Coordinates of C-alpha atoms and ligand atoms in Angstrom, one line a residue:
X1 CA -9.8 35.3 -121.5
X2 CA -8.1 35.3 -118.1
X3 CA -7.7 38.1 -115.6
X4 CA -3.9 38.0 -116.4
X5 CA -4.6 38.5 -120.1
X6 CA -6.9 41.5 -119.3
X7 CA -4.2 43.0 -116.9
X8 CA -1.5 42.6 -119.6
X9 CA -3.7 44.2 -122.3
X10 CA -4.5 47.0 -119.9
X11 CA -0.8 47.6 -119.2
X12 CA 0.2 47.6 -122.9
X13 CA -2.6 50.0 -123.6
X14 CA -1.6 52.6 -121.1
X15 CA 0.0 55.8 -122.6
X16 CA 3.6 55.8 -121.7
X17 CA 6.9 57.4 -122.7
X18 CA 10.1 55.6 -123.4
X19 CA 13.1 57.6 -122.2
X20 CA 16.0 55.2 -122.4
X21 CA 16.4 53.5 -125.7
X22 CA 19.6 53.2 -127.7
X23 CA 18.4 53.2 -131.3
X24 CA 21.4 51.0 -132.3
X25 CA 20.2 48.6 -129.6
X26 CA 16.9 48.1 -131.5
X27 CA 18.8 46.4 -134.4
X28 CA 17.1 43.0 -134.6
X29 CA 19.1 40.1 -135.9
X30 CA 16.8 39.8 -139.0
X31 CA 17.5 43.4 -139.9
X32 CA 21.2 43.0 -139.1
X33 CA 21.3 40.2 -141.7
X34 CA 19.2 42.1 -144.2
X35 CA 21.4 45.2 -143.9
X36 CA 24.6 43.1 -144.1
X37 CA 23.4 41.8 -147.4
X38 CA 22.3 45.2 -148.7
X39 CA 25.6 46.8 -147.8
X40 CA 27.8 43.7 -148.5
X41 CA 29.1 43.5 -145.0
X42 CA 30.5 40.2 -143.8
X43 CA 29.0 39.2 -140.5
X44 CA 30.8 36.7 -138.1
X45 CA 27.5 34.7 -137.9
X46 CA 26.0 32.1 -140.3
X47 CA 22.4 32.7 -139.4
X48 CA 19.9 34.8 -137.5
X49 CA 19.7 32.0 -134.9
X50 CA 23.5 32.1 -134.4
X51 CA 23.2 35.8 -133.7
X52 CA 20.5 35.3 -131.1
X53 CA 22.6 32.4 -129.5
X54 CA 25.5 34.8 -129.1
X55 CA 23.5 37.1 -126.9
X56 CA 24.7 35.7 -123.6
X57 CA 26.4 38.4 -121.6
X58 CA 28.6 38.4 -118.5
X59 CA 28.5 42.1 -118.0
X60 CA 28.2 45.5 -119.7
X61 CA 31.5 45.2 -121.6
X62 CA 30.7 41.8 -123.1
X63 CA 27.5 43.2 -124.4
X64 CA 29.1 46.4 -125.8
X65 CA 31.6 44.4 -127.8
X66 CA 28.8 42.7 -129.8
X67 CA 26.7 45.8 -129.9
X68 CA 29.4 47.9 -131.5
X69 CA 30.2 45.1 -133.9
X70 CA 26.5 44.7 -134.9
X71 CA 26.2 48.5 -135.6
X72 CA 28.8 48.1 -138.5
X73 CA 26.0 47.0 -140.8
X74 CA 24.4 50.5 -140.5
X75 CA 25.9 52.5 -143.4
X76 CA 23.4 54.7 -145.2
X77 CA 20.7 57.2 -144.3
X78 CA 18.1 54.6 -145.4
X79 CA 19.6 52.1 -142.9
X80 CA 19.1 54.5 -140.0
X81 CA 15.6 55.4 -141.2
X82 CA 14.7 51.7 -141.4
X83 CA 16.2 51.0 -138.0
X84 CA 14.3 53.8 -136.3
X85 CA 11.0 53.2 -138.2
X86 CA 11.0 49.5 -137.1
X87 CA 11.5 50.7 -133.5
X88 CA 8.6 53.1 -133.7
X89 CA 6.2 50.6 -135.1
X90 CA 7.1 48.2 -132.4
X91 CA 6.8 50.9 -129.7
X92 CA 3.4 51.8 -130.9
X93 CA 2.1 48.3 -130.0
X94 CA 3.3 48.9 -126.5
X95 CA 1.3 52.1 -125.9
X96 CA 4.3 54.4 -126.4
X97 CA 3.1 57.9 -127.1
X98 CA 6.5 59.6 -126.8
X99 CA 10.0 58.4 -127.3
X100 CA 13.3 60.1 -126.4
X101 CA 15.9 58.1 -128.3
X102 CA 19.6 57.9 -127.8
X103 CA 22.1 57.6 -130.6
X104 CA 25.9 57.2 -130.5
X105 CA 27.4 59.3 -133.3
X106 CA 30.9 58.2 -132.5
X107 CA 30.1 54.6 -133.2
X108 CA 29.4 55.6 -136.8
X109 CA 31.7 58.6 -137.4
X110 CA 34.6 56.4 -136.1
X111 CA 33.8 54.1 -139.1
X112 CA 33.7 56.9 -141.7
X113 CA 29.9 57.4 -141.7
X114 CA 28.9 61.1 -141.7
X115 CA 27.2 62.6 -138.7
X116 CA 24.4 63.9 -141.1
X117 CA 23.8 60.4 -142.6
X118 CA 22.9 59.2 -139.1
X119 CA 20.9 62.2 -137.9
X120 CA 19.0 62.7 -141.2
X121 CA 17.9 59.1 -141.3
X122 CA 16.7 59.0 -137.7
X123 CA 15.0 62.4 -137.9
X124 CA 13.1 61.4 -141.1
X125 CA 11.8 58.2 -139.3
X126 CA 10.8 60.2 -136.2
X127 CA 8.9 62.7 -138.4
X128 CA 7.0 59.9 -140.0
X129 CA 6.4 58.4 -136.6
X130 CA 4.8 61.6 -135.5
X131 CA 2.5 62.0 -138.5
X132 CA 1.6 58.3 -139.1
X133 CA 1.8 56.8 -135.7
X134 CA 1.1 59.8 -133.4
X135 CA 4.3 59.2 -131.5
X136 CA 6.1 62.4 -130.5
X137 CA 9.9 62.2 -130.0
X138 CA 13.2 63.8 -129.1
X139 CA 16.7 62.9 -130.1
X140 CA 19.5 62.7 -127.5
X141 CA 23.0 62.4 -128.6
X142 CA 25.3 60.3 -126.4
X143 CA 29.1 60.6 -125.9
X144 CA 30.9 57.4 -125.6
X145 CA 32.7 57.6 -122.2
X146 CA 35.4 55.1 -123.1
X147 CA 36.6 57.7 -125.6
X148 CA 38.3 61.0 -124.6
X149 CA 36.9 64.4 -123.7
X150 CA 38.7 65.7 -126.8
X151 CA 36.8 63.2 -129.0
X152 CA 33.6 64.3 -127.3
X153 CA 34.4 67.9 -128.2
X154 CA 35.0 66.9 -131.8
X155 CA 31.6 65.2 -131.9
X156 CA 30.0 68.3 -130.4
X157 CA 31.4 70.5 -133.2
X158 CA 29.9 68.1 -135.8
X159 CA 26.6 68.4 -133.9
X160 CA 26.6 72.2 -133.6
X161 CA 25.1 73.0 -137.0
X162 CA 22.2 70.7 -136.1
X163 CA 21.8 71.8 -132.5
X164 CA 18.1 72.7 -133.0
X165 CA 17.3 69.1 -134.0
X166 CA 18.9 67.6 -130.9
X167 CA 17.1 67.9 -127.6
X168 CA 19.8 66.7 -125.3
X169 CA 23.1 65.0 -124.6
X170 CA 23.8 61.8 -122.7
X171 CA 26.8 59.7 -121.7
X172 CA 27.0 56.0 -122.3
X173 CA 29.3 53.0 -122.9
X174 CA 31.7 51.4 -120.5
X175 CA 30.9 52.9 -117.1
X176 CA 33.5 51.4 -114.7
X177 CA 36.7 53.5 -114.7
X178 CA 35.1 56.3 -116.8
X179 CA 33.5 58.7 -114.3
X180 CA 31.1 61.4 -115.3
X181 CA 33.5 64.1 -114.1
X182 CA 35.8 63.3 -117.1
X183 CA 33.1 65.0 -119.3
X184 CA 32.4 68.1 -117.1
X185 CA 33.6 70.7 -119.6
X186 CA 31.9 69.2 -122.7
X187 CA 28.6 68.9 -120.7
X188 CA 28.9 72.6 -119.8
X189 CA 29.3 73.4 -123.5
X190 CA 26.2 71.4 -124.2
X191 CA 24.2 73.1 -121.5
X192 CA 25.2 76.5 -123.0
X193 CA 23.4 75.3 -126.2
X194 CA 20.2 74.9 -124.2
X195 CA 20.3 71.1 -124.5
X196 CA 18.9 68.8 -121.8
X197 CA 21.5 66.8 -119.9
X198 CA 21.3 63.1 -118.9
X199 CA 23.9 60.5 -118.1
X200 CA 24.2 56.7 -117.5
X201 CA 25.3 56.3 -113.9
X202 CA 25.0 53.6 -111.3
X203 CA 24.4 50.9 -113.8
X204 CA 27.6 48.9 -113.0
X205 CA 29.4 51.9 -111.5
X206 CA 29.2 53.0 -107.8
X207 CA 26.8 55.6 -106.2
X208 CA 29.7 58.1 -106.4
X209 CA 29.2 58.2 -110.2
X210 CA 25.5 59.1 -109.7
X211 CA 26.6 61.9 -107.4
X212 CA 29.1 63.2 -110.0
X213 CA 26.4 63.0 -112.7
X214 CA 24.2 65.2 -110.5
X215 CA 26.7 67.6 -109.0
X216 CA 29.3 67.9 -111.7
X217 CA 27.4 67.3 -114.9
X218 CA 24.2 68.7 -113.5
X219 CA 22.0 66.2 -115.3
X220 CA 18.2 66.3 -115.3
X221 CA 17.8 62.5 -115.4
X222 CA 19.9 59.5 -114.4
X223 CA 20.0 56.6 -116.8
X224 CA 19.8 53.4 -114.7
X225 CA 20.9 54.6 -111.2
X226 CA 19.9 51.3 -109.6
X227 CA 23.3 51.0 -107.8
X228 CA 22.4 54.1 -105.8
X229 CA 20.7 51.7 -103.4
X230 CA 23.9 51.1 -101.5
X231 CA 24.0 54.8 -100.5
X232 CA 20.9 55.6 -98.3
X233 CA 21.6 59.4 -98.2
X234 CA 21.7 59.4 -102.0
X235 CA 18.4 57.4 -102.1
X236 CA 16.8 60.0 -99.9
X237 CA 18.1 62.8 -102.1
X238 CA 16.8 61.2 -105.2
X239 CA 13.4 60.7 -103.7
X240 CA 13.2 64.2 -102.3
X241 CA 14.2 65.8 -105.6
X242 CA 12.0 63.4 -107.7
X243 CA 15.0 62.9 -109.9
X244 CA 13.9 60.7 -112.8
X245 CA 15.7 57.3 -113.0
X246 CA 15.3 55.6 -116.4
X247 CA 15.5 52.0 -115.2
X248 CA 15.8 49.1 -117.7
X249 CA 14.9 45.9 -115.8
X250 CA 15.5 43.2 -118.6
X251 CA 18.8 44.9 -119.4
X252 CA 19.9 44.8 -115.8
X253 CA 19.2 41.0 -115.6
X254 CA 20.9 40.3 -119.0
X255 CA 24.0 42.3 -118.0
X256 CA 24.0 40.6 -114.5
X257 CA 23.4 43.8 -112.4
X258 CA 20.7 41.6 -110.7
X259 CA 20.7 37.8 -110.8
X260 CA 17.0 37.8 -111.7
X261 CA 14.0 40.1 -112.0
X262 CA 12.6 39.0 -108.6
X263 CA 15.7 40.5 -107.0
X264 CA 15.4 43.8 -108.9
X265 CA 15.2 46.9 -106.7
X266 CA 12.6 48.7 -108.8
X267 CA 9.7 48.1 -106.4
X268 CA 11.8 49.1 -103.4
X269 CA 12.8 52.3 -105.1
X270 CA 9.2 53.0 -106.1
X271 CA 8.1 52.4 -102.5
X272 CA 10.7 54.9 -101.2
X273 CA 9.2 57.6 -103.5
X274 CA 11.8 57.6 -106.2
X275 CA 10.8 58.8 -109.7
X276 CA 11.3 55.4 -111.4
X277 CA 10.5 54.8 -115.0
X278 CA 10.6 51.5 -117.1
X279 CA 12.5 51.4 -120.3
X280 CA 14.0 48.9 -122.7
X281 CA 17.7 50.1 -123.2
X282 CA 18.7 47.8 -126.1
X283 CA 15.6 45.7 -126.7
X284 CA 16.9 43.6 -129.6
X285 CA 19.7 42.4 -127.3
X286 CA 17.9 42.1 -124.0
X287 CA 14.8 40.1 -124.9
X288 CA 12.0 42.6 -124.9
X289 CA 10.7 46.0 -125.8
X290 CA 9.2 48.4 -123.2
X291 CA 5.9 46.6 -122.9
X292 CA 7.7 43.3 -122.2
X293 CA 9.7 45.1 -119.5
X294 CA 6.5 46.3 -117.8
X295 CA 4.9 42.8 -118.1
X296 CA 7.8 40.9 -116.7
X297 CA 8.5 43.3 -113.9
X298 CA 4.8 43.3 -112.9
X299 CA 4.8 39.6 -112.7
X300 CA 8.2 39.2 -111.0
X301 CA 7.6 41.9 -108.4
X302 CA 3.9 41.5 -107.9
X303 CA 3.1 45.1 -108.9
X304 CA -0.5 46.3 -108.7
X305 CA -2.5 48.6 -110.9
X306 CA -1.5 51.7 -108.8
X307 CA 2.2 50.8 -109.2
X308 CA 1.8 50.5 -113.0
X309 CA -0.1 53.8 -113.3
X310 CA 2.6 55.4 -111.2
X311 CA 5.4 54.1 -113.5
X312 CA 3.5 55.2 -116.7
X313 CA 2.8 58.6 -115.1
X314 CA 6.5 59.0 -114.1
X315 CA 7.6 58.3 -117.6
X316 CA 5.3 60.9 -119.1
X317 CA 6.1 63.5 -116.5
X318 CA 9.9 62.9 -116.8
X319 CA 10.0 63.6 -120.5
X320 CA 11.4 66.8 -122.1
X321 CA 8.1 68.2 -123.4
X322 CA 6.1 71.2 -122.2
X323 CA 4.0 71.2 -119.1
X324 CA 0.8 71.4 -121.2
X325 CA 1.6 68.4 -123.3
X326 CA 2.4 66.4 -120.2
X327 CA -0.8 67.4 -118.6
X328 CA -2.7 66.2 -121.6
X329 CA -1.1 62.8 -121.4
X330 CA -1.7 62.4 -117.7
X331 CA -5.3 63.2 -118.2
X332 CA -5.5 60.6 -120.9
X333 CA -3.7 58.1 -118.5
X334 CA -6.2 58.8 -115.8
X335 CA -9.0 57.7 -118.1
X336 CA -7.5 54.2 -117.9
X337 CA -7.8 54.0 -114.1
Ligands
ADE401 N1 25.1 51.6 -124.7 C1 24.0 50.9 -125.1 N2 23.5 50.3 -124.0 C2 24.2 50.7 -123.0 C3 24.1 50.4 -121.6 N3 23.2 49.6 -121.1 N4 25.0 51.0 -120.8 C4 25.9 51.8 -121.3 N5 26.1 52.1 -122.5 C5 25.2 51.5 -123.4
ZN402 ZN1 21.5 52.6 -121.8

């Protein structure tokens, strides 16, 4: 057993939270095929291998086109349950003790699937994950930013009867040309429900979008945020406020935000005191779950034990659970030092 193997095992065993995971992005090609068969959906691929081979992306939009097409196999409550359960089992192997999962209701309601079909399936899997795997969780509903504010309000009215089962709201999909400020009013309405607020910003879009997410939407976490680096004043502000950034390194390379992991700015941000966390985004499409994101980043950026402990601690402390629960996890984390 080499030191490298020991280090990897130690990393995977650390208690950690995953805070940026699109549940539709955990749809593995095998399950895509199985569900297509179960629901008699015709896929534009002949085999699981052909699906994997198609996962070569030029940018965010080229990924989103395949991701929305793949989600078409998800039809029934059982499908959403199976999807979410498979994610939780996989996350458990990576030391995940808490997951805050995104779902995109509009991707499904736009195809005639009921909001409740999606939410009930996910919620049932998350409940089982808590009792059988010991993984606690929260659900965050995202608005698709390529759709209108009006459509976001329609989705909010579908969600209202279930407000107590939803912890927060996010903003995802095509970033460029769809600034956070377009969703100011609907985010205000979500804040009035007591929901937590997050938004994708600074993935492909400019630092100005991160500023809008902070100042107009009043978010508590920034999803991605890596493109903040070109604005030093913003970087200082993020560091000073300890604003959580849910960074997704393998996603950033697959979608060509960075040419390779060695050029990723995660270590630079960490060294500047930013509250960086590691997450998988859409693991079935980007080549790895959260553990693999940790391992590859550690290798590419030469991170040490203290960096890894910091990243795991940031993830636990940036979650939407009580102070007491966080303190318990951090204590457990410290036993791994
Ligand atoms: N939806 C799923 N993954 C996404 C990403 N990386 N950026 C924006 N929207 C998304
Ligand atoms: Zn994302």
